[in-house]
JSON list of C-alpha atoms in Angstrom, two decimals:
[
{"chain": "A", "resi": 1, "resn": "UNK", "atom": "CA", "xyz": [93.95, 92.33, 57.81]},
{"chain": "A", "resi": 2, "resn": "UNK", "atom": "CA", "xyz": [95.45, 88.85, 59.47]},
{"chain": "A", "resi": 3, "resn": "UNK", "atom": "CA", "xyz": [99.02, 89.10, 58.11]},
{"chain": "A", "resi": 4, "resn": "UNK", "atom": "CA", "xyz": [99.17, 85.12, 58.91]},
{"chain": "A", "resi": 5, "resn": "UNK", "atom": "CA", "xyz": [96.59, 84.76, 56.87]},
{"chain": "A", "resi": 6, "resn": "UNK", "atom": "CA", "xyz": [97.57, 86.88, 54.11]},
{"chain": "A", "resi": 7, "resn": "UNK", "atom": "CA", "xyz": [101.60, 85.74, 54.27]},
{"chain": "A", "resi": 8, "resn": "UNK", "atom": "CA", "xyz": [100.20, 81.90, 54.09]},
{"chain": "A", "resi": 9, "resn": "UNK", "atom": "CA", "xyz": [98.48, 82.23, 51.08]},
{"chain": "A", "resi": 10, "resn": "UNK", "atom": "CA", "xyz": [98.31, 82.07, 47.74]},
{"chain": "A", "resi": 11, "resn": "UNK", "atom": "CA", "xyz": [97.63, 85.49, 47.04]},
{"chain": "A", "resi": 12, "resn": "UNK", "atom": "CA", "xyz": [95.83, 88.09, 49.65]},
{"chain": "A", "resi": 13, "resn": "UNK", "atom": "CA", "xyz": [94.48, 85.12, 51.69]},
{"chain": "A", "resi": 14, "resn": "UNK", "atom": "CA", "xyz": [90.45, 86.03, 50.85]},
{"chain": "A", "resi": 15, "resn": "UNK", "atom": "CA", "xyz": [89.33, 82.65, 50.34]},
{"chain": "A", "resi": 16, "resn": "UNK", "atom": "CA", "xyz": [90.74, 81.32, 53.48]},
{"chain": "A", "resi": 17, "resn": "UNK", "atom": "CA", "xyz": [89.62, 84.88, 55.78]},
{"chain": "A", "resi": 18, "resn": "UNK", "atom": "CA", "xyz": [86.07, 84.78, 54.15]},
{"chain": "A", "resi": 19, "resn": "UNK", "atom": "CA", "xyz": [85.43, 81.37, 55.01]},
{"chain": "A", "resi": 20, "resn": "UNK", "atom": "CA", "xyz": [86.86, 81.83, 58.62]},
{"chain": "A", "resi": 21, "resn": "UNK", "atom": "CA", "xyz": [84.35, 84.49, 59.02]},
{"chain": "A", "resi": 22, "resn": "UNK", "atom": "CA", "xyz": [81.75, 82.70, 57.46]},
{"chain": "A", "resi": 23, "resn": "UNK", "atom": "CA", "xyz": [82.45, 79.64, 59.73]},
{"chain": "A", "resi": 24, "resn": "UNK", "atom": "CA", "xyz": [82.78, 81.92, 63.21]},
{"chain": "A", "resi": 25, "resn": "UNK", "atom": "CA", "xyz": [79.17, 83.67, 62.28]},
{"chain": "A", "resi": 26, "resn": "UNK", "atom": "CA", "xyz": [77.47, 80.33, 62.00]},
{"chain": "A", "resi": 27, "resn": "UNK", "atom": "CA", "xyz": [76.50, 80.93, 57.89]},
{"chain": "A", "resi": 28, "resn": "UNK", "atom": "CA", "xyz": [78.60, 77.91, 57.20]},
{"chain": "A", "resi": 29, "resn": "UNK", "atom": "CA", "xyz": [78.96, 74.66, 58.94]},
{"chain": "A", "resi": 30, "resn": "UNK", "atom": "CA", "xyz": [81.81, 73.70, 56.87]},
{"chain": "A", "resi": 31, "resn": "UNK", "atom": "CA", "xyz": [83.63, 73.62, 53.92]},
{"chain": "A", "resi": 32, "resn": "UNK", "atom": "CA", "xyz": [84.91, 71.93, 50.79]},
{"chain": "A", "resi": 33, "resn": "UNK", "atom": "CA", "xyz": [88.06, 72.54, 50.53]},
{"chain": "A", "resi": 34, "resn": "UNK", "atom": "CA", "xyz": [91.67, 71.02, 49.70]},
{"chain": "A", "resi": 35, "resn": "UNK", "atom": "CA", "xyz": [94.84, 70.25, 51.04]},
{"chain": "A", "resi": 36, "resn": "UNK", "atom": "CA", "xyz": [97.25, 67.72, 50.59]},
{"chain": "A", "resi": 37, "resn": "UNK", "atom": "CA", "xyz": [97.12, 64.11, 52.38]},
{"chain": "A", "resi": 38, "resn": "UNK", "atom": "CA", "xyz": [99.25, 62.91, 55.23]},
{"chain": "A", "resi": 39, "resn": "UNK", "atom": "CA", "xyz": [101.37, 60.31, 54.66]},
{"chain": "A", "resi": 40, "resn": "UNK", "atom": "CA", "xyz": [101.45, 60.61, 50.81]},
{"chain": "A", "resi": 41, "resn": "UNK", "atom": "CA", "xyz": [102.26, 64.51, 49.97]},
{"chain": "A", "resi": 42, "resn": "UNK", "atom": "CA", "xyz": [101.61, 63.99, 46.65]},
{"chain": "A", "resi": 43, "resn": "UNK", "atom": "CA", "xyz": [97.93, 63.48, 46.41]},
{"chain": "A", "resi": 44, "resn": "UNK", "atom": "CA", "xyz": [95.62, 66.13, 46.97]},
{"chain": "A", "resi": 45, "resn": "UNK", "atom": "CA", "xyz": [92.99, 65.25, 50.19]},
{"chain": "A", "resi": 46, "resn": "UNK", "atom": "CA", "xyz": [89.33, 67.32, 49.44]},
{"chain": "A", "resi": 47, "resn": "UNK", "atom": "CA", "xyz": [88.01, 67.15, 52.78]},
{"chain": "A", "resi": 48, "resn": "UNK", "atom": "CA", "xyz": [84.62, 68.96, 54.28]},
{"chain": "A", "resi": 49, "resn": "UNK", "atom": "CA", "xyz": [86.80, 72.04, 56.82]},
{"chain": "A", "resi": 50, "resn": "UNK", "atom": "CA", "xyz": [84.57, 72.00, 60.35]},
{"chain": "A", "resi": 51, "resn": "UNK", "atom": "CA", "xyz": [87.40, 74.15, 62.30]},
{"chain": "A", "resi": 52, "resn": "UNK", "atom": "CA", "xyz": [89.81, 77.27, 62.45]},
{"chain": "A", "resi": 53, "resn": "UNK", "atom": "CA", "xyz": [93.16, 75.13, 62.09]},
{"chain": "A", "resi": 54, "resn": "UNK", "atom": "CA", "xyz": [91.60, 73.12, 58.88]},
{"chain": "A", "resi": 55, "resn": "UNK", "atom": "CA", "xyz": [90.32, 76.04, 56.75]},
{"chain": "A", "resi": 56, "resn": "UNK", "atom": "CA", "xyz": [93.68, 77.16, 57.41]},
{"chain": "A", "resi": 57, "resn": "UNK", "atom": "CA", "xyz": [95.71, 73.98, 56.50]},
{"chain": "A", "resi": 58, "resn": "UNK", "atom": "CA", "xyz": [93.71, 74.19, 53.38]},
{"chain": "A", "resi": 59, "resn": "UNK", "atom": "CA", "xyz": [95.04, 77.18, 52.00]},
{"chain": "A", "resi": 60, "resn": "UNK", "atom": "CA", "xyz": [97.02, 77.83, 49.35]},
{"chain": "A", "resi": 61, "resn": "UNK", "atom": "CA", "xyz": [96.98, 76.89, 45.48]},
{"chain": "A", "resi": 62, "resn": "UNK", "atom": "CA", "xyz": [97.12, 72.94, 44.74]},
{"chain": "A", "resi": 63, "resn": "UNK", "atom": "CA", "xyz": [98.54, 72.70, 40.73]},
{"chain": "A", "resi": 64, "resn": "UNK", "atom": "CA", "xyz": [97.68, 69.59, 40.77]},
{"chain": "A", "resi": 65, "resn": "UNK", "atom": "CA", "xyz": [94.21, 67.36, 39.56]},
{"chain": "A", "resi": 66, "resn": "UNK", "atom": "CA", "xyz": [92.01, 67.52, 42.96]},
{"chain": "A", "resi": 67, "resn": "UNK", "atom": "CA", "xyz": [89.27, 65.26, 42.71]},
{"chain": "A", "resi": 68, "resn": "UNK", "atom": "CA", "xyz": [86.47, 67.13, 44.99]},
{"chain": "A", "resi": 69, "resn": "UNK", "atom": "CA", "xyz": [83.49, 65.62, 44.08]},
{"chain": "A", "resi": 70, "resn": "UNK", "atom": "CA", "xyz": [84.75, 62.83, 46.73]},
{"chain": "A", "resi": 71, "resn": "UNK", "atom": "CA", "xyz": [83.52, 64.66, 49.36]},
{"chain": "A", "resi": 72, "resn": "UNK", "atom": "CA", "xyz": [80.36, 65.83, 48.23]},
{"chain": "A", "resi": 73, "resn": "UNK", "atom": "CA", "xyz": [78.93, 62.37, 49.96]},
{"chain": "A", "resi": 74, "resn": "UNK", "atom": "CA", "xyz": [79.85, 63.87, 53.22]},
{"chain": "A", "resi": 75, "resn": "UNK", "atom": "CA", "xyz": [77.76, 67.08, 52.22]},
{"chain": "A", "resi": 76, "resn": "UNK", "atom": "CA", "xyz": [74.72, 64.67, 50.72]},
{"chain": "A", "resi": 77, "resn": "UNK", "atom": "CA", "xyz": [74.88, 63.02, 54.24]},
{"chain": "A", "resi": 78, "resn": "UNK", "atom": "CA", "xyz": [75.17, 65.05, 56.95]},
{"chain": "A", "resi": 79, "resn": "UNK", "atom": "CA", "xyz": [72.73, 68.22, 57.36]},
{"chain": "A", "resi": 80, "resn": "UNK", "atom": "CA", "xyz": [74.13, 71.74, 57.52]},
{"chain": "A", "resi": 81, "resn": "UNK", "atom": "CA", "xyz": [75.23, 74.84, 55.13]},
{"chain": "A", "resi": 82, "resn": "UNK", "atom": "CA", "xyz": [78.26, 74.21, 53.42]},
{"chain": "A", "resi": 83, "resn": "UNK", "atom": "CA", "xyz": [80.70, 76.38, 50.91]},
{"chain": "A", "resi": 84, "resn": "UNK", "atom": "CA", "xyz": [82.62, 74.92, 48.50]},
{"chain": "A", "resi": 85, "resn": "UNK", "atom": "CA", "xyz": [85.84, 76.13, 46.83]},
{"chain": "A", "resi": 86, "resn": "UNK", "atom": "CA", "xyz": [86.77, 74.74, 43.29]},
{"chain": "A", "resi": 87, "resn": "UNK", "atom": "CA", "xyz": [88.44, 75.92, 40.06]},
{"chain": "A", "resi": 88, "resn": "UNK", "atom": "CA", "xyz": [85.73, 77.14, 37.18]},
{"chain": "A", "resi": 89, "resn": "UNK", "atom": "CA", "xyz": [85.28, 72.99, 35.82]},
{"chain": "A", "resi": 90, "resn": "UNK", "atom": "CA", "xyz": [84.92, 71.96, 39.33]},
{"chain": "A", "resi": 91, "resn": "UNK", "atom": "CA", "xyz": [82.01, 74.79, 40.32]},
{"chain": "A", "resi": 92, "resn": "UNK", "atom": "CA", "xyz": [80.14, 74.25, 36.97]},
{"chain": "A", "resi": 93, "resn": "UNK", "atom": "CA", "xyz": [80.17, 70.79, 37.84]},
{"chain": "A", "resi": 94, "resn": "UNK", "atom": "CA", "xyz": [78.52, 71.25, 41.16]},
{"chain": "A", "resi": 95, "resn": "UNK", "atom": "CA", "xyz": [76.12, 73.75, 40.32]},
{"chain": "A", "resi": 96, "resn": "UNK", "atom": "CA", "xyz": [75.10, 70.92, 37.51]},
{"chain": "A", "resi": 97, "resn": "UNK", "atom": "CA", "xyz": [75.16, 68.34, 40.45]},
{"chain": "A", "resi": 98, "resn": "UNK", "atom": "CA", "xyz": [72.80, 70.45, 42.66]},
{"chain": "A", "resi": 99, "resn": "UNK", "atom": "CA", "xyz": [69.95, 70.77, 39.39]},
{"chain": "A", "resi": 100, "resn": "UNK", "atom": "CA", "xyz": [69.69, 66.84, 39.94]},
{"chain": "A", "resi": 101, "resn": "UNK", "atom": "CA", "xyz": [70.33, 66.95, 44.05]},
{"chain": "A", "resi": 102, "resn": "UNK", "atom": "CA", "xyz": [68.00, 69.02, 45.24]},
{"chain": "A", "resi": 103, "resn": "UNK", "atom": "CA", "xyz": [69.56, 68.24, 49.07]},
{"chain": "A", "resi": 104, "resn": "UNK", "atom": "CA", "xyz": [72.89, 69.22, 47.65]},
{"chain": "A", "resi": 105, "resn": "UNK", "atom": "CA", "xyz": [71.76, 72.45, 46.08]},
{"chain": "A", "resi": 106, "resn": "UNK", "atom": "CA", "xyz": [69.83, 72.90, 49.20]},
{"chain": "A", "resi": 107, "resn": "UNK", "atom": "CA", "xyz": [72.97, 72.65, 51.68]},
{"chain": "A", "resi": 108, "resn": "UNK", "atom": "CA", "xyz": [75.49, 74.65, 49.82]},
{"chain": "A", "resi": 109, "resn": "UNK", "atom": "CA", "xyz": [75.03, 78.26, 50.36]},
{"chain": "A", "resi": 110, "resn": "UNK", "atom": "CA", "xyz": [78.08, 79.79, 48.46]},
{"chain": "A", "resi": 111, "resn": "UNK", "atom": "CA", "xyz": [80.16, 78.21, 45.86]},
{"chain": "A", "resi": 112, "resn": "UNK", "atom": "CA", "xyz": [83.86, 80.48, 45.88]},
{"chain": "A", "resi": 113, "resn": "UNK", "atom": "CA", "xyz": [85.54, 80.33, 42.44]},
{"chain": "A", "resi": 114, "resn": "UNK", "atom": "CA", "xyz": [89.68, 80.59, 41.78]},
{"chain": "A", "resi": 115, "resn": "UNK", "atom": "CA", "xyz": [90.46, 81.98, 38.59]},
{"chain": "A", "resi": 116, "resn": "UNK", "atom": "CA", "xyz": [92.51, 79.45, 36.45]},
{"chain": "A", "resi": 117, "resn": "UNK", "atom": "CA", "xyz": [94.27, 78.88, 33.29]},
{"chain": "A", "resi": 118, "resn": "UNK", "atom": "CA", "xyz": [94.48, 75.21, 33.85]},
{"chain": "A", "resi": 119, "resn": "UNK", "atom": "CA", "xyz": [95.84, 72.87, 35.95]},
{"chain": "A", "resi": 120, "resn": "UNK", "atom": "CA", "xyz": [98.54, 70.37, 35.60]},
{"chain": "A", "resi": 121, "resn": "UNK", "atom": "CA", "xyz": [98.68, 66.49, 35.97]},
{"chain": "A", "resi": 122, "resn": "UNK", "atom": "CA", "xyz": [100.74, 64.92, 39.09]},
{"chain": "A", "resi": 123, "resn": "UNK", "atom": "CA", "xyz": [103.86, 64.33, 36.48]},
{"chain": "A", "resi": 124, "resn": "UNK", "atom": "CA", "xyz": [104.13, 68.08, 36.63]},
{"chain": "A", "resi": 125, "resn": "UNK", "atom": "CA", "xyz": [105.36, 67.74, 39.94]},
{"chain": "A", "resi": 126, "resn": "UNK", "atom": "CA", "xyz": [107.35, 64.52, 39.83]},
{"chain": "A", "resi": 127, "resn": "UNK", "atom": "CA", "xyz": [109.22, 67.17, 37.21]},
{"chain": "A", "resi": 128, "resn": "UNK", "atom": "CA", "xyz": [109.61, 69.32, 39.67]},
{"chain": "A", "resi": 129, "resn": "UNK", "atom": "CA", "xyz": [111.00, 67.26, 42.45]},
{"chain": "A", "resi": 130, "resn": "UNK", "atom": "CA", "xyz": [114.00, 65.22, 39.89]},
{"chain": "A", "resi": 131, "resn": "UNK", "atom": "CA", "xyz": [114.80, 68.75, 38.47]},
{"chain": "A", "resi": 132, "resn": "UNK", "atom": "CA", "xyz": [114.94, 69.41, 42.18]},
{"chain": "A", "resi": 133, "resn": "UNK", "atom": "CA", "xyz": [117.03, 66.29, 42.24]},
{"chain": "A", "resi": 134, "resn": "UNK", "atom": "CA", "xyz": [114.70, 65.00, 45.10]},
{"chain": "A", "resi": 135, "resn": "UNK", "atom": "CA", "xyz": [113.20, 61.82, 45.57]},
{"chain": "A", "resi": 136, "resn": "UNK", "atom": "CA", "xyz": [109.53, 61.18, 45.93]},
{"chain": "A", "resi": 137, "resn": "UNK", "atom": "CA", "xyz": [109.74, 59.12, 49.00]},
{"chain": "A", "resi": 138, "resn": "UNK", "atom": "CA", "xyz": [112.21, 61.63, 50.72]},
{"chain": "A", "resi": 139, "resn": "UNK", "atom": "CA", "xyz": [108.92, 64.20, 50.68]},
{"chain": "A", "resi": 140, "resn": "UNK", "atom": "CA", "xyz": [107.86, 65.01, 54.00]},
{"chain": "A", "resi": 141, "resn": "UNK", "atom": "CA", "xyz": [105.45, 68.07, 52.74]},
{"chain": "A", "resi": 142, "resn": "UNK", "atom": "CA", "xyz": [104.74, 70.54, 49.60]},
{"chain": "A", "resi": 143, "resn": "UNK", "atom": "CA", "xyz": [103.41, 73.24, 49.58]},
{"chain": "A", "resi": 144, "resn": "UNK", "atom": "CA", "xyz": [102.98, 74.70, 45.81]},
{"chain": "A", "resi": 145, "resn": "UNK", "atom": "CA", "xyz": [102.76, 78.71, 46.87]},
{"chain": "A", "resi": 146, "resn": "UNK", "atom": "CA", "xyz": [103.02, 80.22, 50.37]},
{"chain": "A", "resi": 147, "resn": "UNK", "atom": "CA", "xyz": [105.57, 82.44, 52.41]},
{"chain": "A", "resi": 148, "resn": "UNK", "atom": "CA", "xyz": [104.55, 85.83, 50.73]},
{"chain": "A", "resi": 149, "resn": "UNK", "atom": "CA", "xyz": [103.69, 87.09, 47.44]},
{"chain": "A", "resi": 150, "resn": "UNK", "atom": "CA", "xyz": [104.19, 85.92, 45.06]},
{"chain": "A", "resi": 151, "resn": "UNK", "atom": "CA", "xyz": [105.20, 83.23, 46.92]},
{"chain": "A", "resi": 152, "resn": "UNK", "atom": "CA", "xyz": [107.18, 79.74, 47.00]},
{"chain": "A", "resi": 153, "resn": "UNK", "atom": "CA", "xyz": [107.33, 76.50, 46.30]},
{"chain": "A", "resi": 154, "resn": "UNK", "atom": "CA", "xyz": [108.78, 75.00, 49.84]},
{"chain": "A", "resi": 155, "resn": "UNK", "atom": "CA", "xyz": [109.52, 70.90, 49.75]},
{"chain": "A", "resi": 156, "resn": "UNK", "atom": "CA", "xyz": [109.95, 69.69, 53.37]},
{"chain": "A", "resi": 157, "resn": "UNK", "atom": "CA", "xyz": [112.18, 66.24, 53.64]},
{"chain": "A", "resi": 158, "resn": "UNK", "atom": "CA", "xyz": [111.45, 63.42, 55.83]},
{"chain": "A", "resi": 159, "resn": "UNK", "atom": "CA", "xyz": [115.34, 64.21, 57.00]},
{"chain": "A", "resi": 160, "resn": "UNK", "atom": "CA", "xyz": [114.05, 67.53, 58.34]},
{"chain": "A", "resi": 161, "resn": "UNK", "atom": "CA", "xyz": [115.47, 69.79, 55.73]},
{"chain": "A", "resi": 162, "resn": "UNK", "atom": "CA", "xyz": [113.26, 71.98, 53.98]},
{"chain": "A", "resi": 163, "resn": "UNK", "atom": "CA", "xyz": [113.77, 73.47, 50.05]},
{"chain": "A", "resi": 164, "resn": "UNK", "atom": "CA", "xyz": [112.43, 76.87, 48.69]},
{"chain": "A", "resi": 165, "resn": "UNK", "atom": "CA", "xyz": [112.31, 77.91, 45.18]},
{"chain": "A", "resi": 166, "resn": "UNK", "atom": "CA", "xyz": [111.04, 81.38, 44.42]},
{"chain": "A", "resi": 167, "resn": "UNK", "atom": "CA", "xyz": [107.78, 81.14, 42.62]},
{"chain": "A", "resi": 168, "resn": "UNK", "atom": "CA", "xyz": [108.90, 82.66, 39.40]},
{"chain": "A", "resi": 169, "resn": "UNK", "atom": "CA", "xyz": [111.65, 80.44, 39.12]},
{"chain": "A", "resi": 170, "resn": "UNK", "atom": "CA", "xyz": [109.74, 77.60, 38.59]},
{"chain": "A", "resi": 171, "resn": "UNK", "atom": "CA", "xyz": [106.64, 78.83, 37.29]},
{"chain": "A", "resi": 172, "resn": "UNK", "atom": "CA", "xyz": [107.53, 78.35, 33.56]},
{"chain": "A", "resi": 173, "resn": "UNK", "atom": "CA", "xyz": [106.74, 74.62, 33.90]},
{"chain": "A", "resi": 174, "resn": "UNK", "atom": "CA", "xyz": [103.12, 75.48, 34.82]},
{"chain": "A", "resi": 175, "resn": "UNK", "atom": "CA", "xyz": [102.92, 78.72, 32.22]},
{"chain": "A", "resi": 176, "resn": "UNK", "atom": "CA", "xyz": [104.07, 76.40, 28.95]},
{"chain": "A", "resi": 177, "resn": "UNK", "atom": "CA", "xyz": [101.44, 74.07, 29.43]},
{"chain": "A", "resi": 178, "resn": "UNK", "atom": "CA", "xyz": [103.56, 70.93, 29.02]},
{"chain": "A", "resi": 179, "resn": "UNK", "atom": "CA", "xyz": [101.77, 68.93, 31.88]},
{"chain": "A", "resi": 180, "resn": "UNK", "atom": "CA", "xyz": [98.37, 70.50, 31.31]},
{"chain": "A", "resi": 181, "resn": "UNK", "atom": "CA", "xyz": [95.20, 67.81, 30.46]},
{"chain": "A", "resi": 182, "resn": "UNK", "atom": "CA", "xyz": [93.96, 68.37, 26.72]},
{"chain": "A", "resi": 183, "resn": "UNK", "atom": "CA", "xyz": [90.37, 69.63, 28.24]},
{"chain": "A", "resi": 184, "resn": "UNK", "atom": "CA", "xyz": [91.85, 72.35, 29.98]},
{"chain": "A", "resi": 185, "resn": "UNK", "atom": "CA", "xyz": [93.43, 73.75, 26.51]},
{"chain": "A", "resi": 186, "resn": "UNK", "atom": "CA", "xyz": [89.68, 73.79, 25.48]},
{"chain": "A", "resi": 187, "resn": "UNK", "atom": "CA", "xyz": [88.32, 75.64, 28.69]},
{"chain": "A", "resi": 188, "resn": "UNK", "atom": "CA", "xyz": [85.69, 78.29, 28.28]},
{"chain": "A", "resi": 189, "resn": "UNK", "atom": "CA", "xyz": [85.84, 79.71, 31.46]},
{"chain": "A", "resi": 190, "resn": "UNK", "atom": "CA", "xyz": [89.11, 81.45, 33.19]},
{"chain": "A", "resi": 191, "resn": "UNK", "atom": "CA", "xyz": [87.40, 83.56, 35.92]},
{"chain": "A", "resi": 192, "resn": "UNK", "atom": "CA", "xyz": [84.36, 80.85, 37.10]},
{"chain": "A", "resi": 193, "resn": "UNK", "atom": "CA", "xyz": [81.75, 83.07, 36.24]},
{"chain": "A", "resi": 194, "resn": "UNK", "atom": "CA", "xyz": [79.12, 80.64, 37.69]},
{"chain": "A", "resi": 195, "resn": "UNK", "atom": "CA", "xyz": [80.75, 81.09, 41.47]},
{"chain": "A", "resi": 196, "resn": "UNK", "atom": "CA", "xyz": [79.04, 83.33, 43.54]},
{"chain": "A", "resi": 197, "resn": "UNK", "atom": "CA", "xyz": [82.57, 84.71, 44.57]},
{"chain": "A", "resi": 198, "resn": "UNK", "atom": "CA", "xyz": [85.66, 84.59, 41.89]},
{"chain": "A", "resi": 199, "resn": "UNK", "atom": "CA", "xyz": [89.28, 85.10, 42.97]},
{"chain": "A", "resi": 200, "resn": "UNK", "atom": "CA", "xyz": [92.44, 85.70, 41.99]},
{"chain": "A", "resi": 201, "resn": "UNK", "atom": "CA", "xyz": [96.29, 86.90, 42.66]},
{"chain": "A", "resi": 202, "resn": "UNK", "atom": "CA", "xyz": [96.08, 90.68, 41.98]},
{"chain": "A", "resi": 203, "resn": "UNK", "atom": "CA", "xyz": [98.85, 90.43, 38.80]},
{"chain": "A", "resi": 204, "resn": "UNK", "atom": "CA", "xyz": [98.33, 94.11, 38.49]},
{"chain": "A", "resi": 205, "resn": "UNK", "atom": "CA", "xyz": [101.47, 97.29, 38.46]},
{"chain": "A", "resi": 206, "resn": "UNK", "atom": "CA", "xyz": [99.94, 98.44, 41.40]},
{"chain": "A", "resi": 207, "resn": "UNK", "atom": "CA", "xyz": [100.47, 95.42, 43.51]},
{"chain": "A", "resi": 208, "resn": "UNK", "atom": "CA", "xyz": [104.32, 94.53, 42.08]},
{"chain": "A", "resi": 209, "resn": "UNK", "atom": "CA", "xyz": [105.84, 95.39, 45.10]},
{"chain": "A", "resi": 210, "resn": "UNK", "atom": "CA", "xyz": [103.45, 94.03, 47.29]},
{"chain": "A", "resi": 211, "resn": "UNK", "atom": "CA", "xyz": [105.13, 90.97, 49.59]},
{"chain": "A", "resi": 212, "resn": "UNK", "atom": "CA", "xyz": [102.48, 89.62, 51.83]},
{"chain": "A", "resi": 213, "resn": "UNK", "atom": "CA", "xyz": [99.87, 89.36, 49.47]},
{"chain": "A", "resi": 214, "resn": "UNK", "atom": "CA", "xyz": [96.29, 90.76, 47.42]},
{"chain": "A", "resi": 215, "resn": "UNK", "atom": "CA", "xyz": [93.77, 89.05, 46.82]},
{"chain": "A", "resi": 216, "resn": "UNK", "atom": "CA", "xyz": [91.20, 90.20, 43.68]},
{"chain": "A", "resi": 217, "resn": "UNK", "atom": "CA", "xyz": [87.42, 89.51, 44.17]},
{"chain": "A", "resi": 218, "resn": "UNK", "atom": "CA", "xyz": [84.40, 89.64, 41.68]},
{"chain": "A", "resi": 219, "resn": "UNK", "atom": "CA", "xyz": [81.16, 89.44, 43.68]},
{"chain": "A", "resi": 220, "resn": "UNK", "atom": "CA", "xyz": [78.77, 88.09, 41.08]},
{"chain": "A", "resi": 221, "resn": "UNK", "atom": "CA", "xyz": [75.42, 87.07, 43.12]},
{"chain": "A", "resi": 222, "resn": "UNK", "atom": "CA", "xyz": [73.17, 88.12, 45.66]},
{"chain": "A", "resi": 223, "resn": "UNK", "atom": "CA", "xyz": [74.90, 85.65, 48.44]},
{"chain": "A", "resi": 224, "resn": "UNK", "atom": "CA", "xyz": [77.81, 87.09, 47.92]},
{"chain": "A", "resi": 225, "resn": "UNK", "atom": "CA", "xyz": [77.14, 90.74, 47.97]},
{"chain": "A", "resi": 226, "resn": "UNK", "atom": "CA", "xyz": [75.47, 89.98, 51.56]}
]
């Protein structure tokens, strides 16, 4: 119901509200989540989200390789409940990781699961940005989706000035695969079935005229369903 929230999104803006909630009630401490690092816009930044303002400048869909076992050494280290956002590889690799950490398994209460075809390497972007006919060092920001449904991809310059392209104008790149790592051509799992919570953008005839944003949800546990 947070338009913000919803217009700053991906999709409906679930992930981001859920975790909000889940951080204001006390059932998380914080979260594993992604965003994009300062001073090098490029490379994704998984990070463990204590506050409001960085669950929120988390959101939004990364197509890009994020690395987020990085942080799970904060998680290992420092007591507390944690969630943990990942695409389908990512959660069946933590949910592996926490059968040999038992503290790991212990301190991460609900794994939330984004619905993927596959991802893309970094090149994909660098594409992007000399289609774009912008240099690398000239990016201030990037922000892959955003500003409604279904959204944009908005490149903000060091100069100030700030580029939108309409997200189906430049999806294509991402939809043919060309920048996609050979594993994820062999995925088995689109929806991350072993997430407690799955999402996804609501590509249904219902929702074609929706501008803001809806978010799809499969509740698959226990956790979740509470």
């Amino acid at each position: 119901t947070d338009y913000n929230v919803r217009y700053h999104s991906a999709s409906g803006g679930l992930i981001t509200q859920l975790l909000l909630f889940a951080l204001e009630e006390g059932i998380i401490d914080g979260a594993l989540v992604t965003r994009m690092k300062k001073g090098n816009p490029l490379e994704p930044h998984p990070f463990i989200a204590r506050t409001r303002k960085e669950i929120i400048e988390a959101s939004k869909s990364k197509y890009c390789p994020v690395p987020a076992n990085v942080a799970l050494k904060e998680i290992l280290h420092q007591k507390g409940k944690y969630a943990t956002v990942g695409l389908p590889c990512q959660i069946h690799g933590l949910r592996k990781a926490g059968h040999v950490l038992k503290k790991l398994k212990e301190r991460i209460v609900l794994h939330m699961g984004i619905f993927c075809s596959h991802t893309d390497t970094i090149l994909e972007t660098e594409y992007l940005l000399h289609h774009l006919g912008i240099k690398i060092n000239d990016v201030a920001k990037i922000d892959y989706r955003g500003k409604g449904w279904p959204g944009m991809l908005s490149v903000k310059l060091k100069s100030g000035d700030e580029i939108d392209v309409p997200f189906h104008d430049w999806i294509n790149v991402h939809g043919y695969c060309l920048f996609a790592p050979s594993r994820c051509l062999l995925c088995c799992d689109h929806s991350a079935e072993l997430a407690d919570m799955s999402f996804a953008d609501a590509w249904l005839p219902e929702f074609l005229n929706d501008d803001v944003g809806t978010s799809i949800v499969v509740s698959r546990t226990g956790i979740s369903e509470d």
